[in-house]
Short mmCIF file of C-alpha atoms and ligand atoms in Angstrom, two decimals:
data_model
loop_
_atom_site.label_atom_id
_atom_site.label_comp_id
_atom_site.label_asym_id
_atom_site.label_seq_id
_atom_site.Cartn_x
_atom_site.Cartn_y
_atom_site.Cartn_z
CA UNK A 4 -19.57 -14.27 14.24
CA UNK A 5 -19.73 -17.68 12.58
CA UNK A 6 -22.04 -17.00 9.74
CA UNK A 7 -20.09 -16.66 6.52
CA UNK A 8 -17.07 -18.88 7.13
CA UNK A 9 -18.55 -21.64 9.33
CA UNK A 10 -15.96 -24.18 8.16
CA UNK A 11 -13.08 -22.05 9.47
CA UNK A 12 -12.22 -21.30 13.06
CA UNK A 13 -9.52 -19.00 14.40
CA UNK A 14 -6.25 -19.55 12.49
CA UNK A 15 -3.46 -20.61 14.85
CA UNK A 16 0.30 -20.82 14.58
CA UNK A 17 1.38 -24.46 14.28
CA UNK A 18 4.98 -24.12 13.11
CA UNK A 19 6.77 -24.97 9.90
CA UNK A 20 6.24 -28.72 10.11
CA UNK A 21 2.47 -28.42 10.24
CA UNK A 22 0.59 -29.69 7.20
CA UNK A 23 -2.68 -28.07 8.26
CA UNK A 24 -3.47 -25.66 5.39
CA UNK A 25 -5.49 -23.49 7.77
CA UNK A 26 -2.63 -22.77 10.18
CA UNK A 27 0.32 -20.40 10.18
CA UNK A 28 3.72 -21.97 9.64
CA UNK A 29 5.81 -18.85 10.31
CA UNK A 30 3.54 -16.02 11.47
CA UNK A 31 3.49 -16.12 15.24
CA UNK A 32 1.87 -12.86 16.33
CA UNK A 33 3.63 -12.52 19.68
CA UNK A 34 7.05 -13.84 18.68
CA UNK A 35 9.65 -11.15 19.34
CA UNK A 36 11.99 -10.33 16.45
CA UNK A 37 14.55 -7.57 16.90
CA UNK A 38 12.77 -6.09 19.93
CA UNK A 39 9.19 -6.04 18.61
CA UNK A 40 6.56 -8.71 18.11
CA UNK A 41 5.72 -9.93 14.63
CA UNK A 42 2.31 -8.33 15.00
CA UNK A 43 3.89 -4.96 15.83
CA UNK A 44 6.32 -5.15 12.93
CA UNK A 45 3.93 -6.32 10.26
CA UNK A 46 0.64 -4.60 11.15
CA UNK A 47 -1.36 -6.61 8.63
CA UNK A 48 -4.59 -5.33 7.13
CA UNK A 49 -7.31 -6.94 5.01
CA UNK A 50 -8.57 -4.98 1.98
CA UNK A 51 -12.36 -4.72 1.96
CA UNK A 52 -12.59 -4.27 -1.81
CA UNK A 53 -10.76 -7.32 -3.13
CA UNK A 54 -11.67 -9.64 -0.31
CA UNK A 55 -15.38 -8.92 0.02
CA UNK A 56 -16.54 -6.85 -2.95
CA UNK A 57 -14.72 -8.59 -5.80
CA UNK A 58 -16.98 -10.92 -7.76
CA UNK A 59 -14.20 -12.62 -9.69
CA UNK A 60 -14.93 -10.86 -12.98
CA UNK A 61 -12.24 -9.98 -15.51
CA UNK A 62 -12.36 -8.04 -18.82
CA UNK A 63 -13.37 -11.23 -20.62
CA UNK A 64 -15.99 -12.63 -18.32
CA UNK A 65 -18.37 -12.02 -15.48
CA UNK A 66 -18.01 -12.85 -11.82
CA UNK A 67 -17.44 -16.42 -10.71
CA UNK A 68 -17.79 -16.01 -6.95
CA UNK A 69 -21.09 -16.69 -5.20
CA UNK A 70 -20.72 -14.97 -1.88
CA UNK A 71 -23.29 -15.63 0.80
CA UNK A 72 -23.01 -11.98 1.85
CA UNK A 73 -23.89 -10.71 -1.60
CA UNK A 74 -27.64 -11.31 -1.42
CA UNK A 75 -30.45 -8.79 -0.80
CA UNK A 76 -31.01 -5.06 -1.25
CA UNK A 77 -27.90 -2.85 -1.54
CA UNK A 78 -28.01 -1.92 2.16
CA UNK A 79 -28.65 -5.53 3.19
CA UNK A 80 -25.65 -6.56 1.14
CA UNK A 81 -23.61 -3.79 2.79
CA UNK A 82 -24.50 -5.05 6.27
CA UNK A 83 -23.77 -8.68 5.47
CA UNK A 84 -20.53 -7.75 3.74
CA UNK A 85 -19.46 -5.88 6.83
CA UNK A 86 -20.31 -8.83 9.05
CA UNK A 87 -18.28 -11.07 6.73
CA UNK A 88 -15.35 -8.64 6.96
CA UNK A 89 -15.25 -8.63 10.73
CA UNK A 90 -15.76 -12.40 10.97
CA UNK A 91 -12.93 -12.97 8.50
CA UNK A 92 -10.50 -10.48 10.02
CA UNK A 93 -11.12 -11.83 13.51
CA UNK A 94 -10.66 -15.46 12.47
CA UNK A 95 -7.50 -14.59 10.57
CA UNK A 96 -6.19 -12.73 13.61
CA UNK A 97 -4.97 -9.57 11.88
CA UNK A 98 -5.30 -6.24 13.64
CA UNK A 99 -6.52 -4.04 10.77
CA UNK A 100 -8.75 -3.59 7.73
CA UNK A 101 -8.90 -0.89 5.00
CA UNK A 102 -11.86 0.35 2.97
CA UNK A 103 -13.13 2.76 0.30
CA UNK A 104 -16.35 4.63 1.05
CA UNK A 105 -18.10 2.78 -1.78
CA UNK A 106 -16.95 -0.64 -0.58
CA UNK A 107 -18.60 -0.09 2.74
CA UNK A 108 -21.77 1.70 1.62
CA UNK A 109 -23.52 1.68 -1.75
CA UNK A 110 -23.79 4.77 -3.93
CA UNK A 111 -27.35 6.11 -3.55
CA UNK A 112 -29.75 7.62 -6.08
CA UNK A 113 -28.74 11.07 -4.86
CA UNK A 114 -25.65 12.51 -3.16
CA UNK A 115 -27.66 12.89 0.02
CA UNK A 116 -28.56 9.21 -0.04
CA UNK A 117 -24.93 8.22 -0.62
CA UNK A 118 -23.88 10.34 2.36
CA UNK A 119 -26.51 8.84 4.59
CA UNK A 120 -25.69 5.26 3.45
CA UNK A 121 -22.08 5.86 4.44
CA UNK A 122 -23.01 7.36 7.80
CA UNK A 123 -25.27 4.40 8.56
CA UNK A 124 -22.56 1.91 7.71
CA UNK A 125 -19.84 3.81 9.57
CA UNK A 126 -21.97 3.64 12.72
CA UNK A 127 -22.24 -0.13 12.24
CA UNK A 128 -18.52 -0.48 11.57
CA UNK A 129 -17.86 1.35 14.81
CA UNK A 130 -19.93 -1.23 16.68
CA UNK A 131 -18.14 -4.13 14.97
CA UNK A 132 -14.77 -2.59 15.81
CA UNK A 133 -15.71 -2.17 19.45
CA UNK A 134 -16.98 -5.75 19.62
CA UNK A 135 -14.00 -7.39 17.88
CA UNK A 136 -11.10 -5.08 18.66
CA UNK A 137 -10.31 -4.90 14.93
CA UNK A 138 -8.94 -1.48 13.93
CA UNK A 139 -8.92 0.65 10.80
CA UNK A 140 -5.50 1.04 9.14
CA UNK A 141 -6.80 3.42 6.50
CA UNK A 142 -9.85 4.71 4.77
CA UNK A 143 -10.19 6.25 1.33
CA UNK A 144 -12.72 7.46 -1.24
CA UNK A 145 -13.39 5.67 -4.50
CA UNK A 146 -12.98 8.45 -7.07
CA UNK A 147 -12.52 6.14 -10.03
CA UNK A 148 -15.45 3.72 -10.51
CA UNK A 149 -18.36 6.08 -11.15
CA UNK A 150 -18.75 7.30 -14.78
CA UNK A 151 -18.57 10.94 -13.59
CA UNK A 152 -14.83 10.41 -13.06
CA UNK A 153 -14.12 9.22 -16.59
CA UNK A 154 -12.03 12.33 -17.34
CA UNK A 155 -10.41 12.53 -13.94
CA UNK A 156 -11.22 13.17 -10.29
CA UNK A 157 -9.45 16.27 -8.92
CA UNK A 158 -7.69 16.58 -12.29
CA UNK A 159 -11.03 16.79 -14.13
CA UNK A 160 -11.40 19.57 -16.72
CA UNK A 161 -14.80 20.33 -15.18
CA UNK A 162 -14.73 21.96 -11.70
CA UNK A 163 -18.24 20.62 -11.11
CA UNK A 164 -16.82 17.10 -11.03
CA UNK A 165 -14.11 18.28 -8.62
CA UNK A 166 -16.83 19.60 -6.33
CA UNK A 167 -18.27 16.06 -6.32
CA UNK A 168 -14.83 14.77 -5.33
CA UNK A 169 -14.77 17.28 -2.48
CA UNK A 170 -18.13 16.03 -1.24
CA UNK A 171 -16.99 12.43 -1.29
CA UNK A 172 -13.54 12.98 0.22
CA UNK A 173 -14.90 15.21 2.98
CA UNK A 174 -17.18 12.41 4.14
CA UNK A 175 -14.52 9.71 3.66
CA UNK A 176 -12.04 11.63 5.83
CA UNK A 177 -14.74 12.21 8.44
CA UNK A 178 -15.62 8.48 8.34
CA UNK A 179 -11.95 7.54 8.74
CA UNK A 180 -11.67 9.86 11.71
CA UNK A 181 -14.88 8.49 13.26
CA UNK A 182 -13.48 4.96 12.99
CA UNK A 183 -10.11 5.88 14.47
CA UNK A 184 -8.31 5.28 11.16
CA UNK A 185 -4.56 5.68 11.49
CA UNK A 186 -4.07 6.84 7.90
CA UNK A 187 -6.02 8.14 4.93
CA UNK A 188 -4.98 7.11 1.40
CA UNK A 189 -5.22 8.92 -1.91
CA UNK A 190 -4.83 6.65 -4.89
CA UNK A 191 -5.33 8.71 -8.04
CA UNK A 192 -6.97 6.09 -10.19
CA UNK A 193 -8.28 8.54 -12.78
CA UNK A 194 -5.58 11.18 -12.20
CA UNK A 195 -3.75 10.83 -15.49
CA UNK A 196 -4.45 11.12 -19.18
CA UNK A 197 -4.52 9.43 -22.55
CA UNK A 198 -3.60 12.20 -25.00
CA UNK A 199 -2.16 15.71 -24.81
CA UNK A 200 -4.52 16.65 -27.64
CA UNK A 201 -7.27 17.12 -25.07
CA UNK A 202 -5.25 17.48 -21.89
CA UNK A 203 -3.53 20.40 -20.16
CA UNK A 204 -1.22 18.45 -17.92
CA UNK A 205 0.13 21.54 -16.15
CA UNK A 206 -3.34 22.65 -15.08
CA UNK A 207 -4.39 19.16 -14.05
CA UNK A 208 -1.43 18.77 -11.70
CA UNK A 209 -2.12 22.23 -10.23
CA UNK A 210 -5.74 21.23 -9.66
CA UNK A 211 -4.72 18.08 -7.79
CA UNK A 212 -2.39 20.13 -5.60
CA UNK A 213 -5.13 22.67 -4.84
CA UNK A 214 -7.43 19.78 -3.93
CA UNK A 215 -4.85 18.23 -1.59
CA UNK A 216 -4.35 21.57 0.17
CA UNK A 217 -8.10 21.68 0.85
CA UNK A 218 -7.96 18.11 2.19
CA UNK A 219 -5.09 18.99 4.53
CA UNK A 220 -6.98 22.04 5.68
CA UNK A 221 -10.19 20.08 6.30
CA UNK A 222 -8.39 17.34 8.23
CA UNK A 223 -6.78 19.98 10.43
CA UNK A 224 -10.09 21.71 11.07
CA UNK A 225 -11.92 18.54 12.13
CA UNK A 226 -8.96 17.31 14.18
CA UNK A 227 -8.12 14.25 12.09
CA UNK A 228 -4.58 13.37 13.11
CA UNK A 229 -4.06 10.29 10.93
CA UNK A 230 -1.32 10.28 8.31
CA UNK A 231 -2.19 11.24 4.72
CA UNK A 232 -0.68 8.86 2.18
CA UNK A 233 -0.37 8.95 -1.60
CA UNK A 234 -0.17 5.65 -3.45
CA UNK A 235 1.96 5.76 -6.61
CA UNK A 236 1.06 3.81 -9.73
CA UNK A 237 2.52 4.33 -13.23
CA UNK A 238 -0.36 3.22 -15.47
CA UNK A 239 -3.82 1.66 -15.36
CA UNK A 240 -6.41 2.84 -15.71
CA UNK A 241 -4.89 5.77 -17.64
CA UNK A 242 -1.82 5.57 -19.85
CA UNK A 243 0.10 8.29 -18.00
CA UNK A 244 -0.74 8.32 -14.30
CA UNK A 245 0.50 11.50 -12.59
CA UNK A 246 1.65 9.57 -9.50
CA UNK A 247 4.00 7.39 -11.54
CA UNK A 248 6.32 6.16 -8.78
CA UNK A 249 7.70 7.15 -5.39
CA UNK A 250 10.21 9.61 -6.85
CA UNK A 251 7.57 11.33 -9.00
CA UNK A 252 5.19 11.70 -6.07
CA UNK A 253 7.92 13.12 -3.82
CA UNK A 254 8.76 15.68 -6.45
CA UNK A 255 5.09 16.61 -6.87
CA UNK A 256 4.74 17.08 -3.11
CA UNK A 257 7.84 19.29 -3.03
CA UNK A 258 6.75 21.34 -6.02
CA UNK A 259 3.39 22.15 -4.46
CA UNK A 260 4.46 22.61 -0.85
CA UNK A 261 2.70 19.48 0.38
CA UNK A 262 5.69 17.47 1.57
CA UNK A 263 5.05 18.04 5.27
CA UNK A 264 1.55 16.62 5.08
CA UNK A 265 2.00 13.36 3.16
CA UNK A 266 3.86 10.10 3.15
CA UNK A 267 3.70 7.30 0.60
CA UNK A 268 1.75 4.07 0.44
CA UNK A 269 3.99 1.90 -1.74
CA UNK A 270 2.37 -1.02 -3.55
CA UNK A 271 4.60 -3.85 -4.73
CA UNK A 272 2.80 -4.47 -8.02
CA UNK A 273 2.75 -0.75 -8.84
CA UNK A 274 6.50 -0.48 -8.27
CA UNK A 275 7.11 -3.33 -10.69
CA UNK A 276 4.74 -1.83 -13.27
CA UNK A 277 6.90 1.31 -13.08
CA UNK A 278 9.93 -0.78 -14.00
CA UNK A 279 11.37 -0.85 -10.49
CA UNK A 280 11.61 -3.62 -8.02
CA UNK A 281 9.54 -3.40 -4.86
CA UNK A 282 12.59 -2.78 -2.66
CA UNK A 283 13.68 0.11 -4.88
CA UNK A 284 10.49 2.09 -4.53
CA UNK A 285 10.37 1.40 -0.81
CA UNK A 286 13.95 2.67 -0.53
CA UNK A 287 13.16 5.85 -2.49
CA UNK A 288 10.33 6.58 -0.05
CA UNK A 289 12.34 5.58 3.02
CA UNK A 290 15.39 7.66 2.04
CA UNK A 291 13.14 10.72 1.98
CA UNK A 292 11.69 9.80 5.39
CA UNK A 293 8.36 9.21 3.66
CA UNK A 294 7.73 5.48 3.85
CA UNK A 295 4.21 5.53 5.25
CA UNK A 296 2.59 2.20 4.51
CA UNK A 297 2.64 -0.74 2.12
CA UNK A 298 0.15 -2.44 -0.17
CA UNK A 299 1.46 -5.98 0.00
CA UNK A 300 0.91 -7.92 -3.20
CA UNK A 301 2.79 -9.00 -6.28
CA UNK A 302 2.43 -8.98 -10.05
CA UNK A 303 3.33 -11.64 -12.57
CA UNK A 304 6.49 -11.06 -14.60
CA UNK A 305 4.87 -12.67 -17.62
CA UNK A 306 1.82 -10.40 -17.52
CA UNK A 307 2.27 -6.68 -17.92
CA UNK A 308 -0.68 -5.54 -15.86
CA UNK A 309 -1.69 -5.08 -12.26
CA UNK A 310 -2.66 -8.61 -11.30
CA UNK A 311 -2.71 -7.81 -7.56
CA UNK A 312 -1.75 -11.32 -6.49
CA UNK A 313 -0.95 -12.44 -2.99
CA UNK A 314 2.79 -12.30 -2.27
CA UNK A 315 4.60 -15.65 -2.43
CA UNK A 316 8.24 -14.75 -3.11
CA UNK A 317 10.33 -14.89 0.08
CA UNK A 318 13.38 -13.41 -1.66
CA UNK A 319 11.55 -10.24 -2.78
CA UNK A 320 9.78 -9.89 0.53
CA UNK A 321 13.05 -10.27 2.45
CA UNK A 322 14.60 -7.44 0.45
CA UNK A 323 11.50 -5.33 1.11
CA UNK A 324 11.64 -6.05 4.84
CA UNK A 325 15.32 -5.07 4.89
CA UNK A 326 14.24 -1.61 3.71
CA UNK A 327 11.38 -1.47 6.23
CA UNK A 328 13.61 -2.47 9.15
CA UNK A 329 16.32 -0.10 7.94
CA UNK A 330 13.76 2.70 8.00
CA UNK A 331 12.88 1.88 11.60
CA UNK A 332 9.54 0.24 10.78
CA UNK A 333 6.23 1.35 9.33
CA UNK A 334 5.15 3.79 12.04
CA UNK A 335 1.40 4.27 11.78
CA UNK A 336 1.35 2.36 8.49
CA UNK A 337 1.04 -1.35 7.93
CA UNK A 338 0.97 -4.15 5.38
CA UNK A 339 -2.35 -4.09 3.61
CA UNK A 340 -3.08 -7.10 1.43
CA UNK A 341 -4.24 -5.21 -1.64
CA UNK A 342 -4.52 -8.56 -3.37
CA UNK A 343 -7.22 -10.74 -4.83
CA UNK A 344 -7.63 -14.47 -5.19
CA UNK A 345 -7.65 -15.74 -8.77
CA UNK A 346 -10.93 -15.99 -10.62
CA UNK A 347 -11.05 -19.74 -10.24
CA UNK A 348 -10.52 -19.64 -6.47
CA UNK A 349 -14.21 -19.38 -5.79
CA UNK A 350 -14.66 -20.56 -2.22
CA UNK A 351 -14.65 -18.49 0.94
CA UNK A 352 -11.89 -20.70 2.30
CA UNK A 353 -9.65 -19.60 -0.59
CA UNK A 354 -9.61 -16.13 0.99
CA UNK A 355 -8.07 -17.72 4.09
CA UNK A 356 -5.49 -19.71 2.13
CA UNK A 357 -4.45 -16.53 0.30
CA UNK A 358 -4.02 -14.41 3.42
CA UNK A 359 -2.33 -17.18 5.42
CA UNK A 360 0.23 -17.56 2.65
CA UNK A 361 0.82 -13.81 2.43
CA UNK A 362 1.26 -13.51 6.19
CA UNK A 363 3.63 -16.45 6.35
CA UNK A 364 5.75 -15.11 3.52
CA UNK A 365 6.09 -11.73 5.27
CA UNK A 366 6.88 -13.46 8.56
CA UNK A 367 9.68 -15.36 6.77
CA UNK A 368 10.87 -12.14 5.12
CA UNK A 369 10.94 -10.42 8.50
CA UNK A 370 12.90 -13.27 10.11
CA UNK A 371 15.36 -13.36 7.22
CA UNK A 372 15.81 -9.59 7.17
CA UNK A 373 16.47 -9.53 10.91
CA UNK A 374 18.94 -12.41 10.50
CA UNK A 375 20.76 -10.45 7.78
CA UNK A 376 20.93 -7.39 10.00
CA UNK A 377 22.14 -9.43 12.99
CA UNK A 378 24.72 -11.17 10.82
CA UNK A 379 26.05 -7.77 9.81
CA UNK A 380 28.21 -8.82 6.85
CA UNK A 381 26.11 -7.09 4.20
CA UNK A 382 25.81 -3.83 6.16
CA UNK A 383 29.52 -3.95 6.94
CA UNK A 384 30.42 -4.49 3.28
CA UNK A 385 28.27 -1.57 2.20
CA UNK A 386 29.66 0.72 4.88
CA UNK A 387 33.22 -0.19 3.88
CA UNK A 388 32.43 0.49 0.24
CA UNK A 389 31.70 4.12 1.04
CA UNK A 390 34.27 4.55 3.79
CA UNK A 391 36.23 7.05 1.66
CA UNK A 392 33.42 9.55 2.21
CA UNK A 393 33.72 9.44 6.00
CA UNK A 394 37.12 11.12 6.20
CA UNK A 395 39.62 13.10 4.14
CA UNK A 396 38.69 14.83 0.90
CA UNK A 397 35.56 12.63 0.53
CA UNK A 398 34.13 14.12 3.67
CA UNK A 399 35.30 17.64 2.90
CA UNK A 400 33.62 17.36 -0.55
CA UNK A 401 30.32 16.54 1.13
CA UNK A 402 30.85 19.38 3.56
CA UNK A 403 31.15 21.76 0.62
CA UNK A 404 34.82 22.49 1.23
CA UNK A 405 36.26 21.30 -2.09
CA UNK A 406 36.29 22.73 -5.60
CA UNK A 407 36.83 21.19 -9.02
CA UNK A 408 40.37 22.61 -8.88
CA UNK A 409 41.21 21.18 -5.45
CA UNK A 410 39.89 17.77 -6.52
CA UNK A 411 41.82 17.92 -9.76
CA UNK A 412 44.95 18.41 -7.70
CA UNK A 413 44.02 15.30 -5.66
CA UNK A 414 43.49 13.24 -8.80
CA UNK A 415 46.84 14.34 -10.17
CA UNK A 416 48.51 13.46 -6.88
CA UNK A 417 46.86 10.03 -6.48
CA UNK A 418 46.87 8.86 -10.12
CA UNK A 419 44.58 6.10 -11.44
CA UNK A 420 42.15 4.68 -8.81
CA UNK A 421 42.50 1.04 -7.82
CA UNK A 422 39.70 -1.19 -9.20
CA UNK A 423 37.57 -2.80 -6.52
CA UNK A 424 35.01 -5.60 -6.90
CA UNK A 425 31.39 -4.91 -5.98
CA UNK A 426 31.12 -8.58 -4.83
CA UNK A 427 27.48 -8.78 -5.92
CA UNK A 428 27.40 -12.56 -6.17
CA UNK A 429 29.03 -13.03 -2.77
CA UNK A 430 26.44 -10.70 -1.21
CA UNK A 431 23.60 -12.49 -2.98
CA UNK A 432 24.91 -15.76 -1.56
CA UNK A 433 24.95 -14.35 1.97
CA UNK A 434 21.37 -13.16 1.56
CA UNK A 435 20.31 -16.47 0.01
CA UNK A 436 21.96 -18.47 2.78
CA UNK A 437 20.29 -16.46 5.53
CA UNK A 438 16.77 -16.86 4.12
C1 GLC B 19 -7.87 0.57 -5.82
C2 GLC B 19 -6.47 0.34 -6.33
C3 GLC B 19 -5.55 0.02 -5.20
C4 GLC B 19 -5.61 1.11 -4.17
C5 GLC B 19 -7.03 1.28 -3.70
C6 GLC B 19 -7.12 2.45 -2.77
O1 GLC B 19 -8.43 -0.62 -5.39
O2 GLC B 19 -6.43 -0.69 -7.28
O3 GLC B 19 -4.24 -0.15 -5.61
O4 GLC B 19 -4.79 0.78 -3.10
O5 GLC B 19 -7.89 1.49 -4.77
O6 GLC B 19 -7.71 3.52 -3.39
MN1 MN B 20 -3.08 -0.51 -3.72
MN1 MN B 21 -2.48 -2.84 -7.76
#
């Protein structure tokens, strides 16, 4: 338990005046905020892929990280990587981790070998979980890295490839169940296209829906009770990703009769790539009762791609936490740091700095959001703004009891409406002052 990060011990809360870089300044796991502890609100998770599998490569250059766990045969590497994961998560003091099948166990020479690699590693993960108390927030299958998925996973023009997806997802769901995972995520990395000249979009979307119905059916048959989540993303790796944003995914689920079985895993950087802000996509999901979980990260406004950076912006995070608290919390979901340290941050300790910063920024966002709710001025302003819909002809319109003619009569009776300020700047000041 002290093998890969010997220079770091358990990260403690020291308060905002601490200058110890390896301490929390705001995240205090058992501090009660609005009736729940910070740990219960935030439900942090560490992402296996970025934190332990990333080598620091980018499209212009190879990996820069030299990880002590990345030495030996593929299965030796898998075991050491897993030990590093549980040591890290325990020292950081977060309750959860998340993984893809191929993060945890290497792809074998044959399908059978891949299956048995995963089963071996799942058995080991189960032991680590029992020993450390660390839990699984979600599992998933990597249906995007292998060359066989170059033309799509479930959306592939070749049903043979889709059968390979079925094999992989079946075992990934079973692994998630075995490890007590509270959710299972589908991120459609290759579910999209480049050109309609070779793509039948209608068929591809129908194929994905048929695949999801089989997944729902399988989960039910094996008794997996975790929540299925779809993670929207507008582009990357394909030009047109089918799961563009929260609204698009909700409409897909409705169209194919899947709405009852799925919620959304909203990632901050994917929302911004879709031209929304993070709070917007969270609100779209929450308004539909479908806010399942969050991939907590951020992009860079000056770079148009998915940089998956650790969150640092208290203002954005506060607005996100307002949506989360307004929705009554994350339920079985959590805040998964789907984020990677920059290529030049090569030391193991940099992984701690990154996560400590992300946790502190969410703790501050939580405190600020709760302060804004307790203050009440913003909620009160918004409620007042729509008060006309609570009574009179506003209400009767919503109840379906008005017609264009009856409303025309109202307009003629009342004349020109009074102009009212939206007070945006005043509200921004209230929010700013409460952060
Ligand atoms: C990939 C994506 C990430 C997603 C994860 C789960 O790493 O980049 O956004 O959450 O897979 O499939
Ligand atoms: Mn993600
Ligand atoms: Mn991303």
